[in-house]
Amino acid sequence: IGAAVVAQGTTNGVVTDVDGNFEIRVSPGTKLEVSCIGYTTVVVEAANNMSVTMKDDALLLEEAVAVGYGTMKKSDITGAMVSVKSEELVQNPVLNAVEALQGKAAGVIIGNNGRPGSAGSINIRGTNSFSSGSPLIVIDGVVAQSVGLDMINPQDIETIDILKDASATAIYGARGGSGVILVTTKRGNSGKLSLSYSGTFSAEKIYEVVPYMDAAQTLEWRRWAMYYAGETSYPGDQPNIDVDYKGINIKGISDTAWANILKGWGLTMDQWNAGQKSTTWDPSKIASTDWTQFTDRVGITHEHTLSASGGTDKMKAYVSLGYMNNKGTTIGQEYQRYTFRTSVDITPVKWFSMGGSINARFGDQEYGVDGSGGASNSVPGSLRAKAQALFPYAVPYDEHGDVVVIPDGNSLNATVVDEFGKTELSNLNYNFTGSFYAGLDFGEMWAPLKGLTFKSTFGPQLSFSQSYKYMSGDSAVRIAQKGGQDLVTSSASKNFSWTLDNIVSYARTFGDHSVNATLLQEAWYKMNTTLYSMSGYGIALKEVGMEMTQKWWGLG
């Protein structure tokens, strides 16, 4: 039932009925291609009366997937899981492995704050009370304690297996309560040396789905607010100049913003200061400012990966180099990533194997202009969030062409005009992971022990991070809130961990029955260290702050 029967090389086809019967009109000698999910595709020559027998797709049923501390046949899995192959992960341009999982697995929710270099959140089937809600990440058999999934170049991933429910994650205990993501990276293949290159280029731009109010609409909204609050007897559709001044001036109003509003009343600031009033309202004379024009740009991303693979039956190797540059859609936001991966697998004799892999990443994340004095993770960035908070009746420049530092009169809403270059926030990340193993196959040593294996895996992880911020005294935020004083802050931290696994496995098939048993001994260590945290005020040059951080790192 439901098999597709198609004349090969054409679109002429039918689907078998509930009894598996079909009828198709074709020319003599036509080849028919018969396919169905879960079965091997069959190609036969058409005949007036014919019977087609399909066989189970053994490759699909016997496909090996990662579970816990080993692998099993996909057909033997009872727990809820999904496997995502490398082809699916890189079929669209992605910035990291977290983003590559979007839309690839049912029940797996990927969040993203929009800032270049920031990995999104992963949530499997909602939250629970046993963990933070984030799934456990396992890279090449080693639990990720000091690094995240985003440190792996998506081009270096072979498969990602996601274990969702209790039966699939039981071996990890409470740590796997929010699900487990098992990452298997690419390794070398025997044969001639092969080189491959992968590159992508993409552009993106923000388009607002919900339109913003212009200056006139904002004023009408404020008038209705005043009316319903009982502050005035004039409804919102009956403009009154005194109501406008009172409503706008709740948190202060700048002279330039009020001068812009007075244009709608046909008055100048001098006339207003002289006590003149007006009853004629023309909203078309007010200028409306879209502040995001000073923060948005077209984001450009390009990514390149060069890899090599080769080896013999006794030794296989793989190496790759990757580079990515992601310029965000908000001015000043940028992320650069350099990745390196290598692996070697050696089998000098049939009963012994050893090898290892190393992953390294360096990331330089630029936050761009900071709108609040802190590194906010608002979507898609703090500078744009500040632009969205400014009212459209405020103007960016005064009558002399100078930048208005506080456009709408609220000291918390400093301008976003010409701020690029006056503030710099950088996050530098150095990540290293390793996975080194040695294994014995006792069945190759003595036939009665067939299926009995031992494997020891050691996985160190190291992560350095440095955060640096410089805010010039002439930046709008420092002028508005801190009296125009320069600020430099810097901090650094180190995370180090290692895991040691010793696994004894027994897997044997006896006729129609199979046995699979695992014994595990695991030890792990983790250390988080804050190396330093410091700040300085009144430092006139950014280079001085950079020199301070370089000395702390021993670079200068």
Coordinates of C-alpha atoms in Angstrom, one line a residue:
I1 CA 0.0 0.0 0.0
G2 CA 1.2 3.5 -0.8
A3 CA 4.1 2.5 -3.1
A4 CA 5.0 5.0 -5.8
V5 CA 5.3 3.5 -9.3
V6 CA 6.8 5.9 -11.9
A7 CA 8.0 5.5 -15.5
Q8 CA 11.7 6.1 -15.1
G9 CA 12.8 9.5 -16.4
T10 CA 9.2 10.9 -16.5
T11 CA 6.6 12.4 -14.3
N12 CA 4.1 9.6 -15.3
G13 CA 3.3 7.8 -12.1
V14 CA 0.7 6.2 -9.8
V15 CA 0.4 5.1 -6.2
T16 CA -0.6 1.5 -5.3
D17 CA -4.0 1.0 -3.7
V18 CA -4.9 -0.6 -0.3
D19 CA -4.2 -4.1 -1.8
G20 CA -1.0 -3.1 -3.4
N21 CA -2.4 -3.1 -6.9
F22 CA -1.6 -0.5 -9.6
E23 CA -2.4 0.3 -13.2
I24 CA -0.2 2.6 -15.4
R25 CA -0.1 3.2 -19.2
V26 CA 3.4 3.1 -20.7
S27 CA 5.2 2.1 -23.8
P28 CA 6.6 -1.4 -24.2
G29 CA 10.0 -1.8 -22.7
T30 CA 9.6 1.1 -20.2
K31 CA 11.4 0.8 -17.0
L32 CA 9.3 1.3 -13.9
E33 CA 10.8 2.7 -10.7
V34 CA 8.9 1.4 -7.5
S35 CA 9.7 3.1 -4.2
C36 CA 8.3 3.3 -0.7
I37 CA 9.6 4.7 2.6
G38 CA 11.4 2.0 4.6
Y39 CA 12.0 -0.2 1.5
T40 CA 14.7 -0.5 -1.1
T41 CA 13.8 1.1 -4.5
V42 CA 13.2 -1.5 -7.3
V43 CA 13.5 -0.9 -11.0
V44 CA 11.7 -3.4 -13.3
E45 CA 10.6 -3.6 -16.9
A46 CA 6.9 -3.0 -17.5
A47 CA 4.6 -5.9 -18.5
N48 CA 0.9 -6.5 -19.0
N49 CA 0.7 -8.6 -15.9
M50 CA 3.4 -8.3 -13.3
S51 CA 4.2 -8.7 -9.6
V52 CA 6.8 -6.6 -7.8
T53 CA 8.3 -7.6 -4.4
M54 CA 9.9 -5.0 -2.3
K55 CA 12.5 -5.7 0.5
D56 CA 13.1 -3.8 3.8
D57 CA 15.9 -1.2 3.6
A58 CA 18.4 -3.1 5.7
L59 CA 20.8 -0.1 5.7
L60 CA 18.1 2.1 7.3
L61 CA 17.1 -0.5 9.9
E62 CA 20.7 -1.3 10.9
E63 CA 21.9 2.3 11.0
A64 CA 24.0 3.0 14.0
V65 CA 23.3 5.9 16.2
A66 CA 25.0 7.3 19.3
V67 CA 23.3 6.5 22.6
G68 CA 24.8 7.2 26.0
Y69 CA 28.4 6.0 26.1
G70 CA 28.2 3.9 22.9
T71 CA 26.2 3.1 19.8
M72 CA 23.2 1.0 19.0
K73 CA 21.2 0.0 15.9
K74 CA 18.5 2.5 15.2
S75 CA 15.9 -0.3 15.0
D76 CA 16.7 -1.3 18.6
I77 CA 16.0 2.1 20.1
T78 CA 12.9 2.4 22.2
G79 CA 13.4 5.9 23.5
A80 CA 12.5 9.1 21.6
M81 CA 15.5 10.4 19.6
V82 CA 16.4 12.1 16.4
S83 CA 19.5 12.0 14.3
V84 CA 20.7 14.9 12.2
K85 CA 23.3 14.2 9.5
S86 CA 26.0 16.6 8.3
E87 CA 24.2 17.2 5.0
E88 CA 21.2 18.6 6.8
L89 CA 23.3 20.7 9.2
V90 CA 25.0 22.7 6.4
Q91 CA 22.3 22.8 3.7
N92 CA 21.7 26.4 4.7
P93 CA 24.2 29.1 5.7
V94 CA 24.5 29.0 9.5
L95 CA 26.7 30.7 12.0
N96 CA 27.1 27.9 14.5
A97 CA 26.0 24.3 15.3
V98 CA 23.2 25.6 17.5
E99 CA 21.6 27.6 14.7
A100 CA 22.1 24.6 12.4
L101 CA 19.6 22.6 14.5
Q102 CA 16.7 25.0 13.9
G103 CA 13.8 23.2 12.3
K104 CA 15.7 19.9 12.1
A105 CA 14.2 18.1 15.1
A106 CA 10.6 18.0 16.4
G107 CA 10.3 19.1 20.0
V108 CA 13.7 20.9 19.9
I109 CA 13.3 24.7 20.3
I110 CA 16.2 27.0 19.3
G111 CA 16.2 30.6 20.6
N112 CA 18.4 33.4 19.3
N113 CA 19.1 36.9 20.6
G114 CA 20.3 38.2 17.3
R115 CA 23.7 39.4 18.4
P116 CA 26.6 38.1 16.2
G117 CA 28.7 35.5 18.0
S118 CA 26.0 34.7 20.6
A119 CA 24.8 31.2 20.5
G120 CA 21.1 30.6 20.9
S121 CA 19.4 28.6 23.6
I122 CA 18.3 25.0 23.2
N123 CA 15.2 23.6 24.9
I124 CA 14.0 20.0 24.4
R125 CA 10.4 19.4 25.2
G126 CA 10.0 22.3 27.6
T127 CA 11.6 22.9 31.0
N128 CA 11.7 20.7 34.1
S129 CA 12.6 20.9 37.8
F130 CA 15.7 18.8 37.7
S131 CA 18.1 21.0 35.7
S132 CA 18.4 24.5 34.3
G133 CA 16.4 23.5 31.2
S134 CA 19.5 23.3 28.9
P135 CA 20.3 19.9 27.5
L136 CA 23.6 18.1 28.3
I137 CA 26.1 18.5 25.5
V138 CA 28.5 15.5 24.7
I139 CA 31.2 16.1 22.1
D140 CA 32.9 12.9 20.8
G141 CA 31.9 11.1 24.0
V142 CA 33.1 13.8 26.4
V143 CA 30.6 15.8 28.4
A144 CA 31.0 19.6 27.6
Q145 CA 31.6 21.2 30.9
S146 CA 33.8 24.2 30.0
V147 CA 32.7 24.8 26.4
G148 CA 29.5 24.9 24.4
L149 CA 28.1 23.4 21.3
D150 CA 28.8 26.6 19.4
M151 CA 32.6 26.1 19.5
I152 CA 32.3 23.3 16.9
N153 CA 32.4 24.4 13.2
P154 CA 29.2 22.9 11.7
Q155 CA 31.3 21.8 8.7
D156 CA 33.3 19.5 11.1
I157 CA 30.2 17.7 12.4
E158 CA 29.3 14.2 11.1
T159 CA 26.1 13.7 13.1
I160 CA 24.1 15.2 16.0
D161 CA 21.9 12.7 17.9
I162 CA 19.3 14.2 20.2
L163 CA 18.1 12.0 23.1
K164 CA 14.7 13.3 24.4
D165 CA 13.1 11.1 27.0
A166 CA 14.0 9.4 30.2
S167 CA 14.8 5.9 28.7
A168 CA 17.2 7.5 26.2
T169 CA 19.0 9.7 28.8
A170 CA 18.9 7.4 31.9
I171 CA 22.6 6.6 31.7
Y172 CA 23.5 10.3 32.4
G173 CA 21.2 10.5 35.4
A174 CA 19.9 13.9 36.5
R175 CA 22.3 15.7 34.2
G176 CA 20.3 14.4 31.2
G177 CA 17.0 15.4 32.6
S178 CA 16.6 18.1 30.0
G179 CA 17.7 15.9 27.2
V180 CA 21.1 15.0 25.7
I181 CA 22.8 16.2 22.5
L182 CA 25.5 13.9 21.3
V183 CA 27.9 15.4 18.7
T184 CA 30.1 13.1 16.6
T185 CA 32.7 15.0 14.6
K186 CA 34.2 14.0 11.3
R187 CA 37.3 11.7 11.2
G188 CA 39.7 10.5 8.6
N189 CA 38.9 7.8 6.0
S190 CA 41.2 5.3 4.5
G191 CA 42.3 5.9 0.9
K192 CA 43.9 8.6 -1.1
L193 CA 44.3 12.1 0.4
S194 CA 41.2 14.2 -0.3
L195 CA 40.9 17.9 -0.1
S196 CA 37.6 19.8 0.2
Y197 CA 36.5 23.4 0.5
S198 CA 33.2 24.8 1.6
G199 CA 32.2 28.5 1.6
T200 CA 29.1 30.5 2.0
F201 CA 28.1 34.1 1.6
S202 CA 24.9 35.7 2.9
A203 CA 23.3 39.1 3.4
E204 CA 20.6 40.1 5.8
K205 CA 18.5 43.1 6.7
I206 CA 15.9 43.9 9.3
Y207 CA 12.4 44.6 8.1
E208 CA 9.9 45.8 10.7
V209 CA 6.7 43.7 10.6
V210 CA 4.8 46.1 12.9
P211 CA 4.9 49.7 11.8
Y212 CA 5.8 52.4 14.4
M213 CA 3.8 55.4 15.1
D214 CA 5.0 58.6 13.5
A215 CA 5.2 61.9 15.5
A216 CA 1.6 63.0 15.0
Q217 CA 0.2 59.5 16.0
T218 CA 2.5 59.5 19.1
L219 CA 1.1 62.9 20.1
E220 CA -2.5 61.7 19.7
W221 CA -1.8 58.6 21.7
R222 CA -0.4 60.8 24.5
R223 CA -3.5 63.0 24.4
W224 CA -5.8 60.1 24.8
A225 CA -3.6 58.8 27.7
M226 CA -4.0 62.2 29.4
Y227 CA -7.7 62.1 28.8
Y228 CA -8.3 58.6 30.2
A229 CA -6.0 59.4 33.2
G230 CA -8.3 62.3 34.1
E231 CA -5.5 64.8 33.5
T232 CA -7.5 66.8 30.9
S233 CA -11.1 67.2 29.7
Y234 CA -10.0 67.3 26.1
P235 CA -10.4 64.0 24.2
G236 CA -7.5 62.8 22.2
D237 CA -9.1 63.8 18.9
Q238 CA -9.4 67.4 20.1
P239 CA -5.8 68.8 20.1
N240 CA -4.9 71.3 22.8
I241 CA -1.4 72.9 23.0
D242 CA -1.4 73.0 26.8
V243 CA -2.3 69.3 27.0
D244 CA 0.5 68.6 24.6
Y245 CA 3.1 70.4 26.7
K246 CA 1.9 68.8 29.9
G247 CA 1.8 65.3 28.4
I248 CA 5.1 65.5 26.7
N249 CA 6.8 67.1 29.7
I250 CA 6.1 64.2 32.2
K251 CA 9.8 63.1 32.1
G252 CA 11.2 66.3 30.6
I253 CA 11.3 67.6 27.1
S254 CA 14.1 69.0 25.1
D255 CA 13.8 72.4 23.4
T256 CA 14.5 70.9 20.0
A257 CA 11.7 68.3 20.4
W258 CA 9.2 70.9 21.6
A259 CA 10.2 73.3 18.8
N260 CA 9.4 70.5 16.3
I261 CA 6.0 70.0 17.9
L262 CA 5.3 73.8 17.9
K263 CA 5.6 73.7 14.1
G264 CA 2.3 71.8 14.1
W265 CA 0.8 74.6 16.1
G266 CA 2.2 77.3 13.7
L267 CA 4.5 78.7 16.4
T268 CA 8.2 79.2 17.0
M269 CA 10.0 78.8 20.3
D270 CA 10.4 82.6 20.6
Q271 CA 6.6 83.0 20.3
W272 CA 6.0 80.2 22.8
N273 CA 8.4 81.8 25.3
A274 CA 6.6 85.1 24.8
G275 CA 3.4 83.5 25.9
Q276 CA 1.7 83.1 22.6
K277 CA -0.8 80.1 22.2
S278 CA -2.5 78.6 19.1
T279 CA -5.7 76.6 18.5
T280 CA -4.8 75.6 14.9
W281 CA -3.2 72.1 14.6
D282 CA -1.5 70.8 11.4
P283 CA 0.3 67.5 12.0
S284 CA 1.8 67.5 8.5
K285 CA 4.2 70.2 9.5
I286 CA 5.9 68.0 12.2
A287 CA 9.0 66.1 11.3
S288 CA 9.1 62.4 12.2
T289 CA 12.4 60.7 12.9
D290 CA 13.0 57.0 12.4
W291 CA 16.0 56.5 14.7
T292 CA 16.8 53.1 13.4
Q293 CA 18.2 54.7 10.3
F294 CA 21.2 55.6 12.4
T295 CA 21.7 52.1 13.7
D296 CA 20.7 49.6 11.0
R297 CA 22.8 48.3 8.1
V298 CA 22.9 45.3 5.7
G299 CA 24.6 42.5 7.5
I300 CA 27.2 40.5 5.5
T301 CA 28.5 37.0 6.5
H302 CA 31.0 34.9 4.8
E303 CA 32.4 31.5 6.0
H304 CA 35.2 29.3 4.7
T305 CA 36.3 25.8 5.6
L306 CA 39.2 23.8 4.2
S307 CA 39.6 20.2 5.2
A308 CA 41.8 17.2 4.3
S309 CA 41.2 13.5 5.0
G310 CA 43.1 10.3 4.2
G311 CA 44.9 7.3 5.5
T312 CA 45.4 3.5 5.4
D313 CA 43.8 0.6 7.1
K314 CA 46.1 1.1 10.1
M315 CA 46.0 4.9 10.4
K316 CA 43.5 7.6 9.4
A317 CA 43.7 11.3 9.8
Y318 CA 41.5 14.4 9.4
V319 CA 42.3 18.1 9.6
S320 CA 40.3 21.2 8.9
L321 CA 40.7 25.0 9.2
G322 CA 37.7 27.4 9.3
Y323 CA 37.1 31.1 9.3
M324 CA 33.9 33.1 9.6
N325 CA 33.2 36.8 9.6
N326 CA 29.7 38.0 10.6
K327 CA 28.9 41.7 10.4
G328 CA 25.6 42.2 12.2
T329 CA 22.6 44.2 11.1
T330 CA 23.3 46.8 13.8
I331 CA 26.3 49.1 13.3
G332 CA 29.4 48.1 15.2
Q333 CA 28.3 44.5 15.9
E334 CA 30.7 41.9 14.4
Y335 CA 32.0 38.5 15.1
Q336 CA 35.0 36.7 13.8
R337 CA 35.7 33.0 14.4
Y338 CA 38.8 30.9 13.7
T339 CA 38.5 27.1 14.1
F340 CA 40.9 24.2 13.9
R341 CA 40.2 20.5 14.2
T342 CA 42.4 17.4 13.7
S343 CA 41.9 13.7 14.5
V344 CA 44.1 10.6 14.2
D345 CA 42.9 7.0 14.5
I346 CA 45.6 4.2 14.7
T347 CA 45.0 0.5 14.6
P348 CA 48.4 -1.2 14.6
V349 CA 46.9 -4.7 15.3
K350 CA 43.3 -5.9 15.1
W351 CA 42.8 -6.1 18.9
F352 CA 44.2 -2.7 19.8
S353 CA 43.3 0.8 18.7
M354 CA 44.1 4.3 19.8
G355 CA 43.7 7.9 18.7
G356 CA 42.4 11.3 19.5
S357 CA 41.0 14.6 18.3
I358 CA 41.6 18.2 19.1
N359 CA 39.2 21.1 18.5
A360 CA 40.2 24.7 19.0
R361 CA 38.4 28.0 18.5
F362 CA 39.2 31.7 18.8
G363 CA 36.3 34.1 18.7
D364 CA 36.3 37.9 18.7
Q365 CA 32.9 39.3 19.4
E366 CA 32.3 43.1 19.0
Y367 CA 29.2 44.4 20.8
G368 CA 29.5 47.7 19.0
V369 CA 28.1 50.9 20.6
D370 CA 26.6 50.3 24.1
G371 CA 23.5 52.2 24.8
S372 CA 23.2 51.7 28.5
G373 CA 26.7 51.5 30.0
G374 CA 26.4 47.7 30.1
A375 CA 26.6 44.9 27.6
S376 CA 22.9 44.3 27.1
N377 CA 21.8 41.2 25.2
S378 CA 18.5 42.7 24.0
V379 CA 17.3 41.8 20.5
P380 CA 18.9 42.5 18.2
G381 CA 21.3 44.8 20.1
S382 CA 21.5 47.5 22.7
L383 CA 22.1 50.4 20.3
R384 CA 19.0 49.5 18.2
A385 CA 17.0 49.0 21.4
K386 CA 17.9 52.6 22.3
A387 CA 16.9 53.8 18.9
Q388 CA 13.5 52.1 19.3
A389 CA 13.0 53.8 22.7
L390 CA 13.5 57.4 21.3
F391 CA 10.3 59.2 20.4
P392 CA 9.7 60.1 16.7
Y393 CA 8.9 63.7 17.5
A394 CA 12.5 64.2 18.7
V395 CA 15.0 65.4 16.2
P396 CA 18.7 64.3 15.8
Y397 CA 20.2 67.7 15.0
D398 CA 19.5 71.3 16.3
E399 CA 19.1 74.3 14.1
H400 CA 22.9 74.7 13.9
G401 CA 23.5 71.2 12.7
D402 CA 24.9 69.9 16.0
V403 CA 23.9 66.5 17.5
V404 CA 21.2 66.7 20.2
V405 CA 22.6 64.6 23.0
I406 CA 19.2 64.0 24.8
P407 CA 16.7 64.3 21.9
D408 CA 13.4 63.8 23.8
G409 CA 14.4 65.3 27.1
N410 CA 14.7 62.0 29.0
S411 CA 18.3 61.6 30.2
L412 CA 17.9 57.8 30.0
N413 CA 17.4 58.0 26.3
A414 CA 20.6 59.4 24.9
T415 CA 21.0 59.9 21.2
V416 CA 22.2 57.1 18.9
V417 CA 23.6 59.5 16.3
D418 CA 27.4 59.5 15.6
E419 CA 28.1 57.2 18.5
F420 CA 30.1 54.6 16.6
G421 CA 33.8 54.7 17.5
K422 CA 33.1 56.4 20.9
T423 CA 32.3 53.1 22.6
E424 CA 33.8 49.7 22.2
L425 CA 32.9 46.4 23.9
S426 CA 34.8 43.3 23.0
N427 CA 34.6 39.6 24.1
L428 CA 37.5 37.4 23.3
N429 CA 37.1 33.6 23.7
Y430 CA 39.8 30.9 23.4
N431 CA 38.4 27.4 23.5
F432 CA 40.1 24.0 23.4
T433 CA 38.7 20.5 23.7
G434 CA 40.4 17.1 23.3
S435 CA 39.3 13.5 23.2
F436 CA 42.0 10.8 23.5
Y437 CA 41.2 7.1 23.6
A438 CA 42.7 3.6 23.7
G439 CA 40.7 0.4 23.2
L440 CA 41.0 -3.4 23.3
D441 CA 38.9 -5.9 21.4
F442 CA 39.2 -9.1 23.4
G443 CA 37.3 -11.1 20.7
E444 CA 40.3 -10.5 18.3
M445 CA 42.6 -11.8 20.9
W446 CA 40.6 -14.9 21.8
A447 CA 37.5 -16.1 19.9
P448 CA 35.4 -17.1 22.9
L449 CA 35.5 -13.5 24.1
K450 CA 33.9 -12.2 20.8
G451 CA 31.9 -9.0 21.5
L452 CA 33.8 -8.0 24.6
T453 CA 35.6 -4.7 24.4
F454 CA 37.3 -2.1 26.7
K455 CA 37.8 1.6 25.9
S456 CA 39.4 4.3 28.0
T457 CA 38.7 8.0 27.0
F458 CA 40.3 11.1 28.4
G459 CA 38.8 14.5 27.5
P460 CA 40.3 17.8 28.7
Q461 CA 38.6 21.1 28.1
L462 CA 40.0 24.6 28.5
S463 CA 38.3 28.0 28.0
F464 CA 39.7 31.5 28.4
S465 CA 37.5 34.5 28.1
Q466 CA 38.3 38.2 28.3
S467 CA 35.8 41.1 28.3
Y468 CA 36.9 44.7 27.5
K469 CA 34.9 47.9 27.5
Y470 CA 35.9 51.4 26.7
M471 CA 33.4 54.4 26.8
S472 CA 34.7 57.8 25.7
G473 CA 33.7 60.8 27.8
D474 CA 32.2 62.4 24.7
S475 CA 29.8 59.5 24.1
A476 CA 26.2 60.5 24.6
V477 CA 25.6 58.0 27.4
R478 CA 28.5 59.3 29.4
I479 CA 27.5 62.9 28.9
A480 CA 23.9 62.3 29.8
Q481 CA 24.5 60.1 32.9
K482 CA 28.0 60.4 34.1
G483 CA 29.1 63.9 33.4
G484 CA 31.3 63.0 30.4
Q485 CA 34.0 60.9 32.2
D486 CA 35.9 58.2 30.3
L487 CA 35.4 54.6 31.5
V488 CA 37.5 51.5 30.9
T489 CA 36.6 48.1 32.4
S490 CA 38.2 44.7 31.8
S491 CA 37.8 41.2 33.2
A492 CA 39.0 37.7 32.4
S493 CA 38.1 34.2 33.5
K494 CA 39.3 30.6 33.0
N495 CA 37.4 27.4 32.9
F496 CA 39.2 24.0 33.0
S497 CA 37.7 20.5 33.2
W498 CA 38.6 17.0 32.4
T499 CA 36.7 13.7 32.1
L500 CA 38.0 10.1 32.3
D501 CA 35.8 7.3 31.1
N502 CA 36.6 3.6 31.4
I503 CA 34.0 1.4 29.6
V504 CA 33.6 -2.4 29.3
S505 CA 31.0 -3.4 26.7
Y506 CA 29.6 -6.7 25.6
A507 CA 27.5 -7.0 22.4
R508 CA 26.7 -10.4 20.9
T509 CA 24.0 -11.8 18.7
F510 CA 22.7 -15.4 19.1
G511 CA 20.4 -16.2 16.3
D512 CA 17.3 -14.0 16.6
H513 CA 18.4 -12.7 20.0
S514 CA 21.0 -10.1 21.0
V515 CA 22.8 -9.1 24.2
N516 CA 24.2 -5.6 24.9
A517 CA 25.7 -4.7 28.3
T518 CA 27.9 -1.8 29.4
L519 CA 29.9 -1.2 32.6
L520 CA 31.2 2.4 33.1
Q521 CA 33.5 4.1 35.5
E522 CA 33.7 7.8 35.2
A523 CA 35.7 10.5 36.9
W524 CA 35.5 14.3 36.2
Y525 CA 36.9 17.5 37.5
K526 CA 35.9 21.2 36.9
M527 CA 37.4 24.5 37.9
N528 CA 36.1 28.0 37.3
T529 CA 38.5 30.9 38.0
T530 CA 38.1 34.6 37.8
L531 CA 41.5 35.9 36.8
Y532 CA 40.9 39.6 37.3
S533 CA 38.3 42.3 37.2
M534 CA 39.1 46.0 37.1
S535 CA 37.8 49.4 36.0
G536 CA 39.2 52.9 35.6
Y537 CA 37.7 56.4 35.2
G538 CA 38.9 59.5 33.6
I539 CA 41.3 57.6 31.2
A540 CA 41.5 59.8 28.1
L541 CA 42.9 57.3 25.6
K542 CA 41.5 54.0 24.6
E543 CA 45.0 52.7 24.0
V544 CA 45.8 53.2 27.7
G545 CA 43.0 50.8 28.6
M546 CA 44.1 48.3 26.0
E547 CA 47.6 48.5 27.4
M548 CA 46.3 47.7 30.9
T549 CA 44.5 44.6 29.6
Q550 CA 47.6 43.5 27.6
K551 CA 49.8 43.7 30.7
W552 CA 47.3 41.5 32.6
W553 CA 47.5 38.9 29.9
G554 CA 51.3 39.2 29.6
L555 CA 51.0 40.5 26.0
G556 CA 52.6 43.8 26.5

